Amino acid sequence: MAAYLSMGEAHRRIGDYLSRVVNAISSSDGAALASLISVSSAPGSTPLSDALAAFPDFPRLAGDRFPHLADLLIPLLRSIHSHSLQRFSDAYSSFEKAASAFLQEFRNWETPWAMEAMHTVALEIRLLAEKADRELATTGKNPDKLQAAGSFLMKVFGALAVKGPKRIGALYVTCQLFKIYFRLGTVNLCRSVIRSIETARNFDFEDFPVKDKVTYMYYTGRLEVFNENFLVADQKLTYALMHCNPQSESNLRRILKFLVPVKLSIGVLPKRTLLERYNLLEYADVVTSLKRGDLRLLRQALDRHEDQFLKSGVYLVLEKLELQVYQRLVKKIHIIQRQKEPAKAHQIKLDVVVKALKWLEIDMDVDEVECIMACLIYKNLIKGYFAHKSKVLVLSKQDPFPKLNGKPV
Amino acid sequence: MDTTNQNAVYYDPQRDVSVPGPTQSVTNSEPHVVQSANSYVPCLTSVQHDYNAAQHPNYYYNYRQAENDSSVQVVVQSPGAAYQPLASFQNSGSYVCPASNTYYNAGTHQMAPGYATSSYYYYHQNNALADGSSVNNHAQSYQSYTPDIAQSSNSLPTSSVHYQQHYNQWPYYYDQSAQTLGGLAVAGSTTSITKAAVVGSDYVHPSDQPPPPGTTSWKTDFDNSASPTAQAPGIQGYQNQYAPKATVAPVFQNQYVNNTAGISTFQNQYASSEYRHSSANYNQLPLSIQADQQNTCHLHGSSSNVSSANHVSENSRAPGQDSVTSNVHMVNKLHIQTNPQIAPGLPIGTPKVDKSNLEADSSSKPAYVCVSMPKNDLKAVAVQGGSEAVMQVTGSFPVSLRTYVERSLARCKDDAQRTAIRRMLKEIITKATADGTLHTKNWDIEPLFTLPEIATGTNMTGTGNDSSPFSFPSSRRSPSRRTKSRWEPVPEEKVANNVEFPKQSAKSNICSSLEPTKRTSNSWHLSKFVPSCQSPLSQFSQRSTKKQRTGGGASLTENGNVSSDSVKEQDLTKYYVSSITIANSPEEKKRREHRSMRFERRQGSSSKSGSSLQDEDATANIYTRRALSLLLNRSNGDGAGCGLAVEDLDWDTLTIKGTCQEIEKEYLRLTKAPNPAEVRPEHVLEKALHMVETSKKNYLYKCDQLKSIRQDLVVQRIQNELTVKVYETHARLAIQSGDVPEYNQCQSQLKRLYRGGIKGCNIEFSAYNLLCVMLHYISKRDLLSSMASLPKEAKKDATVKHALEVRSAVSSGNYVLFFKLYKAAPNLNSCLMDLYVERMRFEAIKCMSKAYRPTVPVRYAAHVLGFVGIDEVREANGADGLEECKKWLRAHGAVLSVDNNGELQIDTKVSSTSLHMPEPENAVSHGDTSLAVNDFLSRAS
């Protein structure tokens, strides 16, 4: 921690920091301001934090020197101080006060020069809140800071979602909000933000910075996965993938993590090389099972990665692939039968299917298999009909196994 | 014209903004409707002719959409009203949806909806009239309807088709609501009679009649003179009525003149005291209500039609009927005057009149009058009581005057004082009326005269008087509103309550006006409990609120209603009525008042349009005074405990130790600090839980008991195994009786408790949770998160495993597996699955009829769809399940046939197009059968 620091030196350092902040504001230097107010990225001990530790009366110093910005500066210093002491909850509380004061000022500034600083504030408040929540959770208190950060960011969003040049910055805040909501599991709160982004007249989506657009598309795509709107999800995630910085492998992976299951569910299978390259091998078995019609493999894969899939939210999507696997299985049986018995190629006995499933060590009685066949027909994965009396699946002569062709089941 | 301007004020867009509900519903229909809702006036004035063609379709559409939805109807109908000059009378009366009417009254007379409504019903009655029979049932009238319309509306030949459609719908609608409407319509005409009586009499008479709550002197008069007239004739035919009518027309004028103090024209009067008028209308209500029980005589020119409306039960049903009646009255008036114009058959003339009451009176002779005669009804009596209250003096005083009077009376401490003050007020008013200053005087700054006795001038809350300044005939309200309330099971009880009320209401001052009350009541109860009516109600209520705000005094009164509710906790004979009682209890009322006050204040300050500064000031005064009185009321009033609003309570300081030793306790939602003497300590609660567990009584009783146990646990902050056990017990019971909402409450509490580390059957309940989330499809994400949060060991549990299997069966559509699992469900899983069975079966039969060709044996379907093999006992009987399956299949549109072997088969090809979900027999318009009163009653008994 702090080596010995004379009062005078501490005083000087704090004064220096304060005047740099005030100068950045008065000269409208957004970048400088942004770097000055990023609290959470600072290491444990900085010249400034040492000085704050050595000079506990810093609030009065700030108040005396710059009374007009005292609302902003005092909590900011407090936050930096608390953060250096690893008291994240306090740091968050102080930072939120500073951020509110900053937002107040920001509203009054006509030009968006401080956008960068505003974004830093949005980012910082989220990061600090996450730290604070971790700290609160370990001490057995209610971790509610991230939620508070969410409501603060909504205020920021409100300040940005106006006519004028500031609106460009709104999407960044939206993305921060998404991150918070996804973390909190309150994704339904995203809806209001999305609505204002997508319906408000003052936003033209193309005007936003690309990085924000990619993030936005990624999150909204994920939301569509939850809603099982696979076509829309496909569209959004594909957009994100196409516009994502190709250098950013981890981001690409994140997008693919959701795009692959979505593509699978509309009948598009990825190459194995893709899965390998982006380390998405948890999907490899799923893909193989789809190719082979191997129901057992699919179930095993789901079982093995269940926690992972549940957490990311694709479990239900992958589970739905079962019907496609059945389709594949029946198709295989059909192909074999065509070779063996061309005259009866289009009539598949239920017994055969049951036998095949037994072979896969899947225990299903005749009624259940019959039900599955009915479902396949019902969902247009098989063209034909089922004759109950003779227990025969009669396939259509034309295209008995229609491809999904980008349509979800 | 002037009308336009005034209307504009009332329909101020800003105000409309606050009414999302109605707007939405309206939006569905078409631009027309929307307009009418938001800015009614412009539409009417500009496009009268056009309405016919365009609006009728809309009308129809709306109608279908929400058969009970009054708002929609109203809006749409307004154009209709314009077309049919004749209709206006009865229509107005007939308008079923009390709420909308009510609002209408409260707000502005000109409300389009009210008119529309009137016209709507009007059709009905017209038909009846057309038939030529003296007494027609509404039911009869439908067939003839179309021609009628054509006749009545000269300009609408094109629209006849639409009408036809409407009519078809009607019978249905009619059954539900028409009766009520009819009654109301009658009321309108009656009202006019009443007016006549009123006119003759002085405004304020000291009245000693106790029974009519809130009745002021003229009411009494009114009763004496008017009601006899109305009632006595019974169903004698129109001649009798006619006579009153004749007098009425002139009377109207007179009355108005009086009211306006020298201003002879309608317009003027309205301008000066629009608000007042509405209240005046109210006065007529009582009569109308009495009258409306019976038959309506419709007199048009020389020809008279009589349509009968039966009302009795409806009165109680339809909240705010009184207000409706008043509306009717308004309409009637207008019509009477305008009829001459309309008589020639000019559609235009009518619309004008209807839409703008204000303008109306260019011609003062009544072309036709509709009179209704009352039959005697038991309920009618009850209603009457309430209505009388309505008739209060409010007449056509300016708002500020009313406020003034109220202020004066509020200072009274006892009846003697009040009587004295009333006398003085009467003098003052008479004088003001005489020298024409009634409307010009600024009553807001008029000094109050000193009280006869020095007594306690400051304290307005005397013992019995507490609520009197604001008390409004609660009796009146309760029958109508309450009945709709969610848990209000027993209408009879309501009536009883009403009867008790008069005492209180009798004390009420002149000032208490009905309208606001109604508004409040409607918005409160109706909106909550009758979703279908909600949008309209809220719309109207909003408007009326706004208007009241403009009017200053009005808002006061409105709040007053709430307070007037004060039904001491009587009639708690049945435990399940408790919720209602709470609503009535003084504390609750105060709280509500408190809340609404806050709300109003905010609104009031923000609304700048239309209201003069003075008025606003007056309003503000009222608020502060009201707040004061509230405080006083609280401190003086109920001895039950301190009157802090719940949200102000500091729970930490209120953690108490109960001392109550009673094992059984009814659940009563706390609205104040818990009283230790009424709270049971833990060991008693344990006994209580045991008592519930072993009780043989029905679920409702147990639910109530468990809720009270839960409450006692909460207020004592007991969170231990007992708490968990109580919630688990309740959750299980709820599952067994299909009470999902209650189950959800318990489940969320249990989740919290388990997380706190308290032991219980958390695995079992995580299975239930899983099933619940899945089967009710709250959202995929919830399902995911509850799956992800399952602990490892839970997944080995049989119940959880079963739940997970059910989930996968549902998601893959594997109905065979689903019903297999259904048969083998452990614990209460089957109860939860029960809730999904119907959906699963329907999905399955759709699937089967598409996949199977040519047929599927019914026996097989019964097997895989779980009709057979579930119940062992039934199994013994064999055919039972099959029979049930057959019935189910037929009900869902499957086509069955018998094959060569005599085996019953489902013809899949035909069935695949004919399958449908049958209309649920117990469907209710608001979509939740558990909220239906009848259903509740059947469960309770």
Tab-separated table of N, CA and C in Angstrom, chain A residues 185 187 226 228 306-307 310 313 315-316 319-320 364-365 367-368 370-372 374-375 377-378 380 385-388, chain B residues 780-781 783-784 787-788 792 795 807-808 811 813-817 820 843 846-847 850-853 855 857 860 863:
chain	number	residue	atom	x	y	z
A	185	GLY	N	-30.597	-12.099	-15.168
A	185	GLY	CA	-31.683	-13.000	-15.534
A	185	GLY	C	-33.018	-12.305	-15.661
A	187	VAL	N	-34.247	-10.739	-18.361
A	187	VAL	CA	-34.169	-10.334	-19.760
A	187	VAL	C	-35.448	-9.691	-20.259
A	226	PHE	N	-34.339	-17.471	-27.067
A	226	PHE	CA	-35.204	-17.796	-25.935
A	226	PHE	C	-36.651	-17.923	-26.374
A	228	GLU	N	-37.615	-18.758	-29.167
A	228	GLU	CA	-37.693	-19.761	-30.225
A	228	GLU	C	-38.174	-19.179	-31.538
A	306	GLU	N	-25.230	-30.967	-20.411
A	306	GLU	CA	-26.514	-30.414	-19.983
A	306	GLU	C	-26.366	-29.079	-19.251
A	307	ASP	N	-25.458	-29.065	-18.284
A	307	ASP	CA	-25.307	-27.845	-17.495
A	307	ASP	C	-24.941	-26.656	-18.376
A	310	LEU	N	-27.837	-25.688	-20.561
A	310	LEU	CA	-28.890	-25.030	-19.785
A	310	LEU	C	-28.498	-23.609	-19.448
A	313	GLY	N	-28.633	-21.495	-22.420
A	313	GLY	CA	-30.013	-21.358	-22.871
A	313	GLY	C	-30.325	-22.013	-24.195
A	315	TYR	N	-30.371	-25.365	-24.522
A	315	TYR	CA	-30.746	-26.754	-24.276
A	315	TYR	C	-32.055	-27.112	-24.978
A	316	LEU	N	-33.030	-26.272	-24.801
A	316	LEU	CA	-34.328	-26.587	-25.377
A	316	LEU	C	-34.278	-26.585	-26.895
A	319	GLU	N	-32.690	-29.845	-27.860
A	319	GLU	CA	-33.587	-30.962	-27.581
A	319	GLU	C	-34.587	-31.145	-28.701
A	320	LYS	N	-34.956	-30.026	-29.279
A	320	LYS	CA	-35.949	-30.092	-30.348
A	320	LYS	C	-35.403	-30.764	-31.609
A	364	MET	N	-38.395	-47.933	-26.338
A	364	MET	CA	-39.700	-47.310	-26.583
A	364	MET	C	-40.655	-48.394	-27.032
A	365	ASP	N	-41.873	-48.336	-26.535
A	365	ASP	CA	-42.815	-49.353	-26.987
A	365	ASP	C	-43.467	-48.916	-28.295
A	367	ASP	N	-46.414	-48.168	-29.174
A	367	ASP	CA	-47.306	-47.004	-29.160
A	367	ASP	C	-46.515	-45.703	-29.244
A	368	GLU	N	-45.445	-45.672	-28.500
A	368	GLU	CA	-44.656	-44.438	-28.501
A	368	GLU	C	-44.039	-44.181	-29.873
A	370	GLU	N	-45.111	-45.249	-32.649
A	370	GLU	CA	-46.210	-44.860	-33.537
A	370	GLU	C	-46.517	-43.368	-33.373
A	371	CYS	N	-46.484	-42.958	-32.129
A	371	CYS	CA	-46.746	-41.543	-31.844
A	371	CYS	C	-45.677	-40.660	-32.474
A	372	ILE	N	-44.432	-41.119	-32.384
A	372	ILE	CA	-43.358	-40.333	-32.986
A	372	ILE	C	-43.555	-40.231	-34.496
A	374	ALA	N	-46.313	-40.366	-36.079
A	374	ALA	CA	-47.419	-39.429	-36.302
A	374	ALA	C	-46.939	-37.989	-36.182
A	375	CYS	N	-46.077	-37.756	-35.196
A	375	CYS	CA	-45.558	-36.397	-35.010
A	375	CYS	C	-44.723	-35.970	-36.206
A	377	ILE	N	-45.064	-36.863	-39.219
A	377	ILE	CA	-45.957	-36.497	-40.318
A	377	ILE	C	-46.639	-35.161	-40.019
A	378	TYR	N	-47.040	-35.044	-38.782
A	378	TYR	CA	-47.743	-33.831	-38.372
A	378	TYR	C	-46.876	-32.606	-38.564
A	380	ASN	N	-44.548	-32.238	-40.702
A	380	ASN	CA	-44.061	-32.138	-42.078
A	380	ASN	C	-42.619	-32.587	-42.261
A	385	TYR	N	-48.541	-41.128	-44.730
A	385	TYR	CA	-49.534	-41.328	-43.681
A	385	TYR	C	-49.238	-42.609	-42.940
A	386	PHE	N	-49.928	-42.768	-41.861
A	386	PHE	CA	-49.728	-43.963	-41.058
A	386	PHE	C	-51.025	-44.760	-41.044
A	387	ALA	N	-50.892	-46.039	-41.400
A	387	ALA	CA	-52.068	-46.911	-41.365
A	387	ALA	C	-52.065	-47.648	-40.040
A	388	HIS	N	-53.034	-47.320	-39.239
A	388	HIS	CA	-53.021	-47.871	-37.890
A	388	HIS	C	-53.268	-49.368	-37.881
B	780	LYS	N	-39.830	-19.635	-21.849
B	780	LYS	CA	-38.751	-20.596	-22.014
B	780	LYS	C	-37.638	-20.315	-21.024
B	781	ARG	N	-37.435	-19.058	-20.819
B	781	ARG	CA	-36.309	-18.709	-19.967
B	781	ARG	C	-36.534	-19.139	-18.527
B	783	LEU	N	-38.285	-21.604	-17.648
B	783	LEU	CA	-38.129	-23.047	-17.633
B	783	LEU	C	-36.654	-23.400	-17.561
B	784	LEU	N	-35.893	-22.735	-18.407
B	784	LEU	CA	-34.457	-23.005	-18.420
B	784	LEU	C	-33.847	-22.743	-17.059
B	787	MET	N	-34.759	-25.258	-14.584
B	787	MET	CA	-34.060	-26.517	-14.829
B	787	MET	C	-32.601	-26.398	-14.410
B	788	ALA	N	-32.032	-25.256	-14.743
B	788	ALA	CA	-30.611	-25.092	-14.436
B	788	ALA	C	-30.378	-25.023	-12.931
B	792	LYS	N	-28.120	-31.288	-8.150
B	792	LYS	CA	-27.806	-32.615	-8.687
B	792	LYS	C	-28.653	-33.712	-8.044
B	795	LYS	N	-32.158	-34.298	-9.154
B	795	LYS	CA	-32.449	-34.952	-10.422
B	795	LYS	C	-32.617	-36.446	-10.256
B	807	ARG	N	-41.836	-32.960	-19.025
B	807	ARG	CA	-41.427	-31.799	-19.810
B	807	ARG	C	-40.970	-32.207	-21.201
B	808	SER	N	-40.153	-33.241	-21.255
B	808	SER	CA	-39.634	-33.593	-22.572
B	808	SER	C	-40.735	-34.202	-23.428
B	811	SER	N	-42.514	-31.232	-24.807
B	811	SER	CA	-41.782	-30.448	-25.801
B	811	SER	C	-41.643	-31.220	-27.108
B	813	GLY	N	-43.940	-33.325	-28.108
B	813	GLY	CA	-45.282	-33.638	-28.553
B	813	GLY	C	-45.608	-35.112	-28.442
B	814	ASN	N	-44.883	-35.807	-27.610
B	814	ASN	CA	-45.106	-37.241	-27.471
B	814	ASN	C	-46.268	-37.494	-26.518
B	815	TYR	N	-47.447	-37.527	-27.111
B	815	TYR	CA	-48.625	-37.620	-26.248
B	815	TYR	C	-48.745	-38.990	-25.593
B	816	VAL	N	-48.256	-39.997	-26.265
B	816	VAL	CA	-48.329	-41.331	-25.666
B	816	VAL	C	-47.537	-41.363	-24.368
B	817	LEU	N	-46.333	-40.832	-24.454
B	817	LEU	CA	-45.503	-40.794	-23.253
B	817	LEU	C	-46.146	-39.919	-22.175
B	820	LYS	N	-48.820	-41.776	-20.485
B	820	LYS	CA	-48.225	-42.835	-19.669
B	820	LYS	C	-47.720	-42.242	-18.354
B	843	GLU	N	-53.982	-31.327	-28.926
B	843	GLU	CA	-52.796	-31.359	-29.779
B	843	GLU	C	-52.643	-32.754	-30.380
B	846	LYS	N	-55.206	-33.601	-33.049
B	846	LYS	CA	-54.877	-32.905	-34.298
B	846	LYS	C	-53.795	-33.661	-35.043
B	847	CYS	N	-52.799	-34.047	-34.272
B	847	CYS	CA	-51.680	-34.781	-34.855
B	847	CYS	C	-52.173	-36.091	-35.464
B	850	LYS	N	-54.117	-35.836	-38.632
B	850	LYS	CA	-53.340	-35.496	-39.820
B	850	LYS	C	-52.476	-36.668	-40.271
B	851	ALA	N	-51.971	-37.425	-39.325
B	851	ALA	CA	-50.995	-38.450	-39.673
B	851	ALA	C	-51.653	-39.764	-40.068
B	852	TYR	N	-52.777	-40.077	-39.496
B	852	TYR	CA	-53.364	-41.392	-39.737
B	852	TYR	C	-54.320	-41.345	-40.917
B	853	ARG	N	-54.305	-42.419	-41.678
B	853	ARG	CA	-55.272	-42.593	-42.742
B	853	ARG	C	-55.618	-44.064	-42.803
B	855	THR	N	-58.404	-44.287	-40.965
B	855	THR	CA	-59.147	-44.152	-39.715
B	855	THR	C	-58.260	-44.518	-38.533
B	857	PRO	N	-59.027	-46.216	-34.671
B	857	PRO	CA	-60.079	-46.716	-33.786
B	857	PRO	C	-60.215	-45.824	-32.549
B	860	TYR	N	-58.361	-47.125	-29.601
B	860	TYR	CA	-56.942	-46.806	-29.532
B	860	TYR	C	-56.728	-45.374	-29.015
B	863	HIS	N	-57.160	-45.101	-25.499
B	863	HIS	CA	-56.029	-45.680	-24.783
B	863	HIS	C	-54.859	-44.706	-24.710
